[in-house]
Amino acid sequence: MTEARDLFAPATIGDIPVANRIVMAPMTRNRAPGNLPNALMAEYYGQRASAGLIVTEGTAPAANGRGYIDIPGLYSDAQVEGWRGVADAVHAKGGRIVAQLMHVGRISHPDFQEGAQPVAPSAIAAKGDIFTFEGMKPLATPRALEQAEIDALITAYGDAAANAVKAGLDGVEIHSANGYLPNQFLAPNANQRTDQWGGSVENRARFLIAIVESAVKAIGAGRVGVRISPGNPFNDIADPAAEETYEYVTKALGGRGLAFLHILDARPPFDIAAMARRNFGGPIILNGGYDRDRAQADLASGRADFIAFGSKFISNPDLPARLQKGAELAAPDTATFYGGGAKGYTDYPALAA
Ligand SMILES: Cc1cc2nc3c(=O)[nH]c(=O)nc-3n(C[C@H](O)[C@H](O)[C@H](O)COP(=O)(O)O)c2cc1C
């Protein structure tokens, strides 16, 4: 790579030219009633367009991928129209934005599925509760996906990727982190299938590779990235052989010309960034508790090509300018993270010019 790895220098990520190496991490904000992106969301993302690349909040690629309240989707024409407003708002300010495709699998409840049972690799409930329209409820026991349903989901990821580009978005990030469906397939405690989708690491990774291939076929590898979070126990994920799993996964995702591999570094007992660098071969985004100095250090050492910031972007819409100036950062109000309206969403001011 000839480009200087500096947080504030322009770069390209896959097929996408970006103004800097700062990525806005995907963050669910539960402000899409009817699962439809809207004008308030367009305003929010537009305010944050000085990030080199925005990864949207988790967005369902299929109706049965919904969990939580008021998350957006990318499986209907109305959703495509909604996302067009978001894409236009970000592009008008020179930013770039990809949709995070998030199928929650077993992290759901019939309340989000018109009464139907959530689907997952195996009929094993995750321990925990989920906030529904009627308050907290225990996570439901899912139904194991049938082969035809797995085939339909693989198609759905490709269709959702095509819809993203149709809406004017710059690509997609496949969410295989944080205990959602592709991560459930990878984890032996959530996947006890005895067919080609479970058992060996090759089998457990087969779903992730299949949905990545489906998205690549739809929009091209340079517009498809993948997010992983090895070692993260969130949403009741356990993999005693995570090092072996991710050695395989980072290799299997390599050599395909994918836009990026985005790693939420949950500090597993092995160096996931070094492993990804060795095996993946494309741009690497690192995330998790970064500040400016650690970001610059990881870029300079070659550990990462891009750094994603999450919660800092919630309360600092102009985060890149603040980082560059060494300005003070506003603290986010956690009470308004999930759901509500403009308060705690679009009302954080940028620094006075
Ligand atoms: C309000 C909120 C919502 C989040 N939603 C998502 C999500 O939809 N998809 C995802 O992959 N990660 C999600 N995350 C995790 C962030 O992308 C990121 O990994 C995490 O905040 C750590 O980065 P940070 O220390 O810079 O905040 C969320 C985090 C927060 C704070």
Tab-separated table of C-alpha atoms and ligand atoms in Angstrom:
chain	number	residue	atom	x	y	z
A	1	MET	CA	0.000	0.000	0.000
A	2	THR	CA	1.465	3.350	-1.026
A	3	GLU	CA	-1.069	5.596	0.690
A	4	ALA	CA	0.000	7.048	4.024
A	5	ARG	CA	-1.825	5.293	6.815
A	6	ASP	CA	-2.979	8.389	8.640
A	7	LEU	CA	-6.406	8.715	10.231
A	8	PHE	CA	-7.104	11.920	8.300
A	9	ALA	CA	-5.726	10.949	4.876
A	10	PRO	CA	-7.938	9.893	1.944
A	11	ALA	CA	-7.944	6.216	1.018
A	12	THR	CA	-9.953	3.570	-0.776
A	13	ILE	CA	-11.742	0.683	0.847
A	14	GLY	CA	-12.609	-1.980	-1.693
A	15	ASP	CA	-14.215	-0.095	-4.583
A	16	ILE	CA	-15.126	2.848	-2.357
A	17	PRO	CA	-13.004	6.027	-2.249
A	18	VAL	CA	-13.166	7.592	1.211
A	19	ALA	CA	-12.079	10.969	2.592
A	20	ASN	CA	-10.310	9.523	5.640
A	21	ARG	CA	-9.636	6.294	7.518
A	22	ILE	CA	-12.303	6.941	10.139
A	23	VAL	CA	-15.273	4.580	10.047
A	24	MET	CA	-18.527	5.096	11.926
A	25	ALA	CA	-19.280	1.717	13.523
A	26	PRO	CA	-22.743	0.175	13.052
A	27	MET	CA	-25.147	1.196	15.808
A	28	THR	CA	-28.739	0.104	16.266
A	29	ARG	CA	-30.839	3.116	17.282
A	30	ASN	CA	-34.388	1.719	16.993
A	31	ARG	CA	-35.866	4.726	15.236
A	32	ALA	CA	-37.337	3.039	12.153
A	33	PRO	CA	-41.045	2.457	12.893
A	34	GLY	CA	-42.505	-0.114	10.512
A	35	ASN	CA	-38.901	-1.210	9.756
A	36	LEU	CA	-38.717	1.754	7.333
A	37	PRO	CA	-35.779	4.189	7.144
A	38	ASN	CA	-37.066	7.754	7.381
A	39	ALA	CA	-36.193	11.452	7.175
A	40	LEU	CA	-34.968	11.614	10.781
A	41	MET	CA	-32.506	8.806	10.049
A	42	ALA	CA	-31.369	10.624	6.886
A	43	GLU	CA	-30.691	13.721	8.998
A	44	TYR	CA	-28.742	11.671	11.593
A	45	TYR	CA	-26.522	9.935	9.052
A	46	GLY	CA	-26.092	13.147	7.034
A	47	GLN	CA	-24.798	14.893	10.170
A	48	ARG	CA	-22.128	12.174	10.457
A	49	ALA	CA	-21.063	12.187	6.762
A	50	SER	CA	-17.551	13.468	7.546
A	51	ALA	CA	-16.658	9.910	8.557
A	52	GLY	CA	-14.722	8.325	5.704
A	53	LEU	CA	-17.240	5.490	5.750
A	54	ILE	CA	-20.460	5.020	7.695
A	55	VAL	CA	-21.674	1.506	8.462
A	56	THR	CA	-25.395	1.738	9.150
A	57	GLU	CA	-27.204	0.223	12.081
A	58	GLY	CA	-28.067	-3.469	11.788
A	59	THR	CA	-30.609	-3.855	8.963
A	60	ALA	CA	-32.681	-6.999	8.397
A	61	PRO	CA	-32.036	-8.719	5.034
A	62	ALA	CA	-35.280	-10.696	5.414
A	63	ALA	CA	-38.486	-10.306	7.430
A	64	ASN	CA	-37.554	-13.237	9.671
A	65	GLY	CA	-34.276	-11.486	10.505
A	66	ARG	CA	-36.003	-8.905	12.683
A	67	GLY	CA	-35.510	-8.566	16.407
A	68	TYR	CA	-35.630	-5.567	18.720
A	69	ILE	CA	-38.039	-2.684	18.215
A	70	ASP	CA	-38.135	-0.546	15.064
A	71	ILE	CA	-34.998	-1.729	13.284
A	72	PRO	CA	-34.865	-1.070	9.531
A	73	GLY	CA	-34.890	-3.664	6.745
A	74	LEU	CA	-33.742	-3.965	3.122
A	75	TYR	CA	-36.215	-6.495	1.760
A	76	SER	CA	-39.045	-4.280	0.445
A	77	ASP	CA	-39.426	-1.510	-2.144
A	78	ALA	CA	-40.557	0.922	0.551
A	79	GLN	CA	-37.364	0.224	2.514
A	80	VAL	CA	-35.281	0.832	-0.621
A	81	GLU	CA	-37.011	4.197	-1.023
A	82	GLY	CA	-36.322	5.023	2.639
A	83	TRP	CA	-32.639	4.165	2.316
A	84	ARG	CA	-32.411	6.316	-0.823
A	85	GLY	CA	-33.090	9.357	1.368
A	86	VAL	CA	-30.306	8.289	3.738
A	87	ALA	CA	-27.824	7.613	0.902
A	88	ASP	CA	-28.602	10.980	-0.713
A	89	ALA	CA	-28.153	12.874	2.566
A	90	VAL	CA	-24.734	11.292	3.158
A	91	HIS	CA	-23.540	11.641	-0.445
A	92	ALA	CA	-24.651	15.286	-0.572
A	93	LYS	CA	-22.054	15.953	2.132
A	94	GLY	CA	-19.314	13.885	0.464
A	95	GLY	CA	-19.645	10.846	2.706
A	96	ARG	CA	-19.910	7.143	1.935
A	97	ILE	CA	-22.243	4.631	3.537
A	98	VAL	CA	-22.749	0.863	3.515
A	99	ALA	CA	-25.688	-1.003	5.056
A	100	GLN	CA	-25.000	-3.520	7.785
A	101	LEU	CA	-27.022	-6.649	6.966
A	102	MET	CA	-28.045	-8.093	10.331
A	103	HIS	CA	-30.177	-11.219	10.662
A	104	VAL	CA	-30.715	-11.697	14.394
A	105	GLY	CA	-31.597	-15.413	14.218
A	106	ARG	CA	-32.409	-16.597	17.744
A	107	ILE	CA	-31.978	-13.124	19.292
A	108	SER	CA	-35.639	-12.414	18.670
A	109	HIS	CA	-39.162	-13.083	19.781
A	110	PRO	CA	-42.459	-14.022	18.035
A	111	ASP	CA	-43.560	-10.435	18.817
A	112	PHE	CA	-41.228	-9.278	16.011
A	113	GLN	CA	-42.250	-12.059	13.603
A	114	GLU	CA	-46.046	-11.719	13.425
A	115	GLY	CA	-46.265	-14.490	16.024
A	116	ALA	CA	-43.937	-16.909	14.229
A	117	GLN	CA	-41.078	-18.642	16.023
A	118	PRO	CA	-37.628	-17.137	15.320
A	119	VAL	CA	-35.271	-19.241	13.192
A	120	ALA	CA	-31.705	-20.305	14.000
A	121	PRO	CA	-29.180	-23.052	13.164
A	122	SER	CA	-30.519	-25.215	16.014
A	123	ALA	CA	-33.488	-25.121	18.387
A	124	ILE	CA	-31.397	-23.753	21.264
A	125	ALA	CA	-32.496	-20.589	23.048
A	126	ALA	CA	-29.907	-17.982	23.941
A	127	LYS	CA	-29.832	-17.094	27.609
A	128	GLY	CA	-31.150	-13.603	28.133
A	129	ASP	CA	-34.060	-11.245	27.688
A	130	ILE	CA	-35.128	-8.976	24.851
A	131	PHE	CA	-36.951	-5.660	24.995
A	132	THR	CA	-40.264	-6.057	23.137
A	133	PHE	CA	-43.219	-3.741	22.533
A	134	GLU	CA	-44.579	-5.121	25.829
A	135	GLY	CA	-41.383	-4.751	27.861
A	136	MET	CA	-38.669	-7.326	28.646
A	137	LYS	CA	-39.355	-10.942	27.703
A	138	PRO	CA	-37.084	-14.005	27.728
A	139	LEU	CA	-35.504	-14.779	24.347
A	140	ALA	CA	-37.635	-17.342	22.529
A	141	THR	CA	-36.554	-20.877	21.725
A	142	PRO	CA	-35.942	-20.779	17.971
A	143	ARG	CA	-36.862	-23.322	15.319
A	144	ALA	CA	-33.996	-25.001	13.416
A	145	LEU	CA	-33.811	-23.747	9.826
A	146	GLU	CA	-34.712	-26.261	7.143
A	147	GLN	CA	-32.516	-26.653	4.075
A	148	ALA	CA	-34.958	-24.791	1.821
A	149	GLU	CA	-35.054	-21.933	4.325
A	150	ILE	CA	-31.259	-21.736	4.399
A	151	ASP	CA	-31.279	-21.561	0.597
A	152	ALA	CA	-33.885	-18.786	0.752
A	153	LEU	CA	-31.788	-16.817	3.250
A	154	ILE	CA	-28.690	-17.097	1.072
A	155	THR	CA	-30.744	-15.635	-1.779
A	156	ALA	CA	-32.142	-12.975	0.581
A	157	TYR	CA	-28.656	-11.683	1.463
A	158	GLY	CA	-27.904	-11.270	-2.265
A	159	ASP	CA	-31.237	-9.531	-2.838
A	160	ALA	CA	-30.672	-7.227	0.136
A	161	ALA	CA	-27.200	-6.334	-1.191
A	162	ALA	CA	-28.743	-5.568	-4.587
A	163	ASN	CA	-31.387	-3.464	-2.831
A	164	ALA	CA	-28.672	-1.543	-0.968
A	165	VAL	CA	-27.012	-0.543	-4.226
A	166	LYS	CA	-30.406	0.158	-5.806
A	167	ALA	CA	-31.067	2.588	-2.950
A	168	GLY	CA	-27.781	4.355	-3.737
A	169	LEU	CA	-25.848	2.978	-0.778
A	170	ASP	CA	-22.172	2.191	-1.442
A	171	GLY	CA	-22.298	-1.476	-0.427
A	172	VAL	CA	-22.977	-3.771	2.502
A	173	GLU	CA	-21.347	-5.147	5.615
A	174	ILE	CA	-22.361	-8.720	6.449
A	175	HIS	CA	-22.857	-8.864	10.225
A	176	SER	CA	-21.220	-12.066	11.452
A	177	ALA	CA	-20.419	-10.673	14.906
A	178	ASN	CA	-22.089	-10.242	18.299
A	179	GLY	CA	-24.087	-13.465	18.369
A	180	TYR	CA	-26.420	-12.891	15.407
A	181	LEU	CA	-27.312	-15.516	12.797
A	182	PRO	CA	-23.988	-16.043	10.950
A	183	ASN	CA	-22.178	-15.968	14.324
A	184	GLN	CA	-24.730	-18.530	15.624
A	185	PHE	CA	-23.750	-20.830	12.753
A	186	LEU	CA	-20.054	-20.379	13.632
A	187	ALA	CA	-20.504	-21.130	17.349
A	188	PRO	CA	-20.751	-24.766	18.470
A	189	ASN	CA	-22.967	-23.880	21.454
A	190	ALA	CA	-25.626	-22.424	19.116
A	191	ASN	CA	-25.097	-24.758	16.158
A	192	GLN	CA	-25.493	-28.454	16.847
A	193	ARG	CA	-26.550	-29.423	13.328
A	194	THR	CA	-25.369	-32.721	11.939
A	195	ASP	CA	-25.776	-31.784	8.258
A	196	GLN	CA	-23.390	-29.801	6.029
A	197	TRP	CA	-24.105	-26.637	8.079
A	198	GLY	CA	-22.801	-27.874	11.455
A	199	GLY	CA	-20.023	-29.858	13.122
A	200	SER	CA	-16.595	-29.193	11.570
A	201	VAL	CA	-15.321	-25.628	11.249
A	202	GLU	CA	-15.740	-25.902	7.459
A	203	ASN	CA	-19.401	-26.750	7.979
A	204	ARG	CA	-20.019	-24.081	10.631
A	205	ALA	CA	-18.466	-21.423	8.371
A	206	ARG	CA	-20.388	-22.587	5.293
A	207	PHE	CA	-23.364	-20.281	5.897
A	208	LEU	CA	-21.179	-17.180	6.276
A	209	ILE	CA	-19.240	-18.001	3.127
A	210	ALA	CA	-22.464	-18.729	1.216
A	211	ILE	CA	-24.096	-15.402	2.133
A	212	VAL	CA	-20.886	-13.520	1.347
A	213	GLU	CA	-20.748	-15.216	-2.065
A	214	SER	CA	-24.413	-14.373	-2.647
A	215	ALA	CA	-23.824	-10.685	-1.866
A	216	VAL	CA	-20.643	-10.628	-3.982
A	217	LYS	CA	-22.531	-12.116	-6.914
A	218	ALA	CA	-25.147	-9.375	-6.559
A	219	ILE	CA	-22.947	-6.273	-6.194
A	220	GLY	CA	-19.274	-7.272	-6.580
A	221	ALA	CA	-16.646	-8.128	-3.957
A	222	GLY	CA	-15.353	-4.552	-3.689
A	223	ARG	CA	-18.648	-3.456	-2.156
A	224	VAL	CA	-19.003	-6.292	0.366
A	225	GLY	CA	-17.353	-6.294	3.791
A	226	VAL	CA	-17.717	-8.645	6.757
A	227	ARG	CA	-17.826	-7.987	10.501
A	228	ILE	CA	-16.588	-10.512	13.080
A	229	SER	CA	-16.088	-10.397	16.864
A	230	PRO	CA	-13.997	-13.409	17.912
A	231	GLY	CA	-14.078	-14.073	21.638
A	232	ASN	CA	-17.143	-11.915	22.247
A	233	PRO	CA	-19.569	-13.825	24.521
A	234	PHE	CA	-22.369	-11.297	23.793
A	235	ASN	CA	-25.745	-12.944	23.084
A	236	ASP	CA	-24.658	-16.229	24.682
A	237	ILE	CA	-21.945	-17.210	22.205
A	238	ALA	CA	-19.312	-19.741	23.304
A	239	ASP	CA	-16.614	-21.306	21.159
A	240	PRO	CA	-13.857	-23.091	23.094
A	241	ALA	CA	-11.874	-23.432	19.853
A	242	ALA	CA	-12.320	-19.848	18.648
A	243	GLU	CA	-8.696	-19.593	17.500
A	244	GLU	CA	-9.147	-22.532	15.140
A	245	THR	CA	-12.548	-21.217	13.990
A	246	TYR	CA	-11.214	-17.777	13.093
A	247	GLU	CA	-8.000	-19.107	11.571
A	248	TYR	CA	-10.304	-20.865	9.132
A	249	VAL	CA	-12.771	-17.968	8.729
A	250	THR	CA	-10.116	-15.299	8.063
A	251	LYS	CA	-8.484	-17.571	5.480
A	252	ALA	CA	-11.797	-18.519	3.850
A	253	LEU	CA	-12.751	-14.835	3.502
A	254	GLY	CA	-9.328	-14.030	2.047
A	255	GLY	CA	-8.396	-14.005	-1.634
A	256	ARG	CA	-11.854	-12.869	-2.716
A	257	GLY	CA	-11.166	-9.155	-3.097
A	258	LEU	CA	-13.686	-8.265	-0.398
A	259	ALA	CA	-13.937	-4.578	0.507
A	260	PHE	CA	-12.897	-5.095	4.129
A	261	LEU	CA	-12.838	-7.261	7.223
A	262	HIS	CA	-14.182	-5.346	10.229
A	263	ILE	CA	-13.067	-6.722	13.570
A	264	LEU	CA	-14.627	-5.821	16.886
A	265	ASP	CA	-11.594	-6.714	18.978
A	266	ALA	CA	-13.130	-8.350	22.043
A	267	ARG	CA	-9.587	-9.376	23.124
A	268	PRO	CA	-9.776	-13.120	22.495
A	269	PRO	CA	-6.810	-15.124	23.834
A	270	PHE	CA	-5.040	-14.774	20.456
A	271	ASP	CA	-4.043	-11.773	18.331
A	272	ILE	CA	-7.004	-11.495	15.972
A	273	ALA	CA	-5.633	-8.438	14.143
A	274	ALA	CA	-2.362	-10.190	13.358
A	275	MET	CA	-4.253	-13.337	12.345
A	276	ALA	CA	-6.477	-11.338	9.991
A	277	ARG	CA	-3.485	-9.534	8.502
A	278	ARG	CA	-1.793	-12.881	7.847
A	279	ASN	CA	-4.835	-14.571	6.333
A	280	PHE	CA	-7.279	-12.042	4.861
A	281	GLY	CA	-5.158	-9.955	2.491
A	282	GLY	CA	-7.592	-7.006	2.191
A	283	PRO	CA	-8.330	-3.842	4.185
A	284	ILE	CA	-8.786	-4.362	7.914
A	285	ILE	CA	-10.975	-2.168	10.121
A	286	LEU	CA	-10.365	-2.421	13.863
A	287	ASN	CA	-12.924	-1.307	16.455
A	288	GLY	CA	-13.387	-1.254	20.202
A	289	GLY	CA	-12.684	1.594	22.625
A	290	TYR	CA	-10.394	3.569	20.301
A	291	ASP	CA	-9.201	7.107	20.890
A	292	ARG	CA	-7.123	9.179	18.476
A	293	ASP	CA	-3.707	8.122	19.759
A	294	ARG	CA	-4.379	4.398	19.762
A	295	ALA	CA	-6.002	4.733	16.337
A	296	GLN	CA	-2.962	6.494	14.854
A	297	ALA	CA	-0.610	3.965	16.490
A	298	ASP	CA	-2.487	0.977	15.039
A	299	LEU	CA	-2.557	2.590	11.592
A	300	ALA	CA	1.129	3.511	11.707
A	301	SER	CA	2.201	0.018	12.821
A	302	GLY	CA	0.149	-1.577	10.042
A	303	ARG	CA	-2.101	-3.396	12.500
A	304	ALA	CA	-5.164	-1.739	10.923
A	305	ASP	CA	-6.023	0.120	7.711
A	306	PHE	CA	-9.121	1.845	9.112
A	307	ILE	CA	-10.425	2.483	12.631
A	308	ALA	CA	-14.105	2.364	13.540
A	309	PHE	CA	-15.533	4.509	16.324
A	310	GLY	CA	-18.914	3.688	17.814
A	311	SER	CA	-20.341	5.543	20.780
A	312	LYS	CA	-18.136	8.624	20.195
A	313	PHE	CA	-20.018	9.183	16.915
A	314	ILE	CA	-23.364	9.213	18.728
A	315	SER	CA	-22.546	12.371	20.654
A	316	ASN	CA	-20.008	13.917	18.260
A	317	PRO	CA	-21.489	14.183	14.767
A	318	ASP	CA	-18.291	15.944	13.608
A	319	LEU	CA	-15.981	13.404	15.258
A	320	PRO	CA	-13.260	13.515	12.525
A	321	ALA	CA	-12.874	17.303	12.883
A	322	ARG	CA	-12.776	17.037	16.663
A	323	LEU	CA	-10.169	14.266	16.569
A	324	GLN	CA	-8.061	16.258	14.116
A	325	LYS	CA	-8.189	19.411	16.263
A	326	GLY	CA	-7.738	17.539	19.506
A	327	ALA	CA	-11.018	19.121	20.609
A	328	GLU	CA	-12.987	17.942	23.586
A	329	LEU	CA	-15.490	15.147	22.950
A	330	ALA	CA	-19.074	15.285	24.172
A	331	ALA	CA	-20.207	12.300	26.272
A	332	PRO	CA	-23.185	10.300	24.970
A	333	ASP	CA	-26.425	9.957	26.896
A	334	THR	CA	-26.962	6.209	27.149
A	335	ALA	CA	-30.634	6.651	28.092
A	336	THR	CA	-31.432	7.723	24.503
A	337	PHE	CA	-29.337	5.086	22.682
A	338	TYR	CA	-32.261	2.822	21.797
A	339	GLY	CA	-35.535	4.263	20.543
A	340	GLY	CA	-37.211	7.644	20.832
A	341	GLY	CA	-36.984	10.573	18.451
A	342	ALA	CA	-34.617	13.460	17.797
A	343	LYS	CA	-33.528	13.767	21.441
A	344	GLY	CA	-30.155	12.086	21.895
A	345	TYR	CA	-30.096	11.368	18.152
A	346	THR	CA	-29.952	14.445	15.912
A	347	ASP	CA	-29.620	17.120	18.612
A	348	TYR	CA	-25.907	16.718	19.448
A	349	PRO	CA	-24.275	19.864	18.049
A	350	ALA	CA	-21.144	20.037	15.921
A	351	LEU	CA	-18.365	22.351	17.118
A	352	ALA	CA	-18.896	25.989	16.197
A	353	ALA	CA	-16.952	26.701	12.999
B	1	LIG	C1	-26.087	2.044	20.806
B	1	LIG	C2	-25.242	0.967	20.184
B	1	LIG	C3	-25.782	0.147	19.197
B	1	LIG	C4	-25.001	-0.829	18.562
B	1	LIG	N1	-25.539	-1.570	17.537
B	1	LIG	C5	-24.738	-2.380	16.795
B	1	LIG	C6	-25.224	-2.977	15.595
B	1	LIG	O1	-26.366	-2.772	15.147
B	1	LIG	N2	-24.366	-3.779	14.906
B	1	LIG	C7	-23.084	-4.020	15.339
B	1	LIG	O2	-22.344	-4.758	14.686
B	1	LIG	N3	-22.602	-3.442	16.465
B	1	LIG	C8	-23.373	-2.610	17.184
B	1	LIG	N4	-22.860	-1.948	18.276
B	1	LIG	C9	-21.427	-2.105	18.603
B	1	LIG	C10	-20.591	-0.975	17.958
B	1	LIG	O3	-20.576	-1.094	16.547
B	1	LIG	C11	-19.136	-1.008	18.457
B	1	LIG	O4	-18.584	-2.253	18.146
B	1	LIG	C12	-19.013	-0.755	19.954
B	1	LIG	O5	-19.754	0.389	20.350
B	1	LIG	C13	-17.555	-0.584	20.371
B	1	LIG	O6	-16.975	0.561	19.736
B	1	LIG	P1	-16.710	1.911	20.572
B	1	LIG	O7	-15.876	1.509	21.773
B	1	LIG	O8	-15.979	2.827	19.636
B	1	LIG	O9	-18.059	2.425	20.973
B	1	LIG	C14	-23.632	-1.001	18.948
B	1	LIG	C15	-23.100	-0.182	19.950
B	1	LIG	C16	-23.873	0.801	20.562
B	1	LIG	C17	-23.240	1.701	21.597
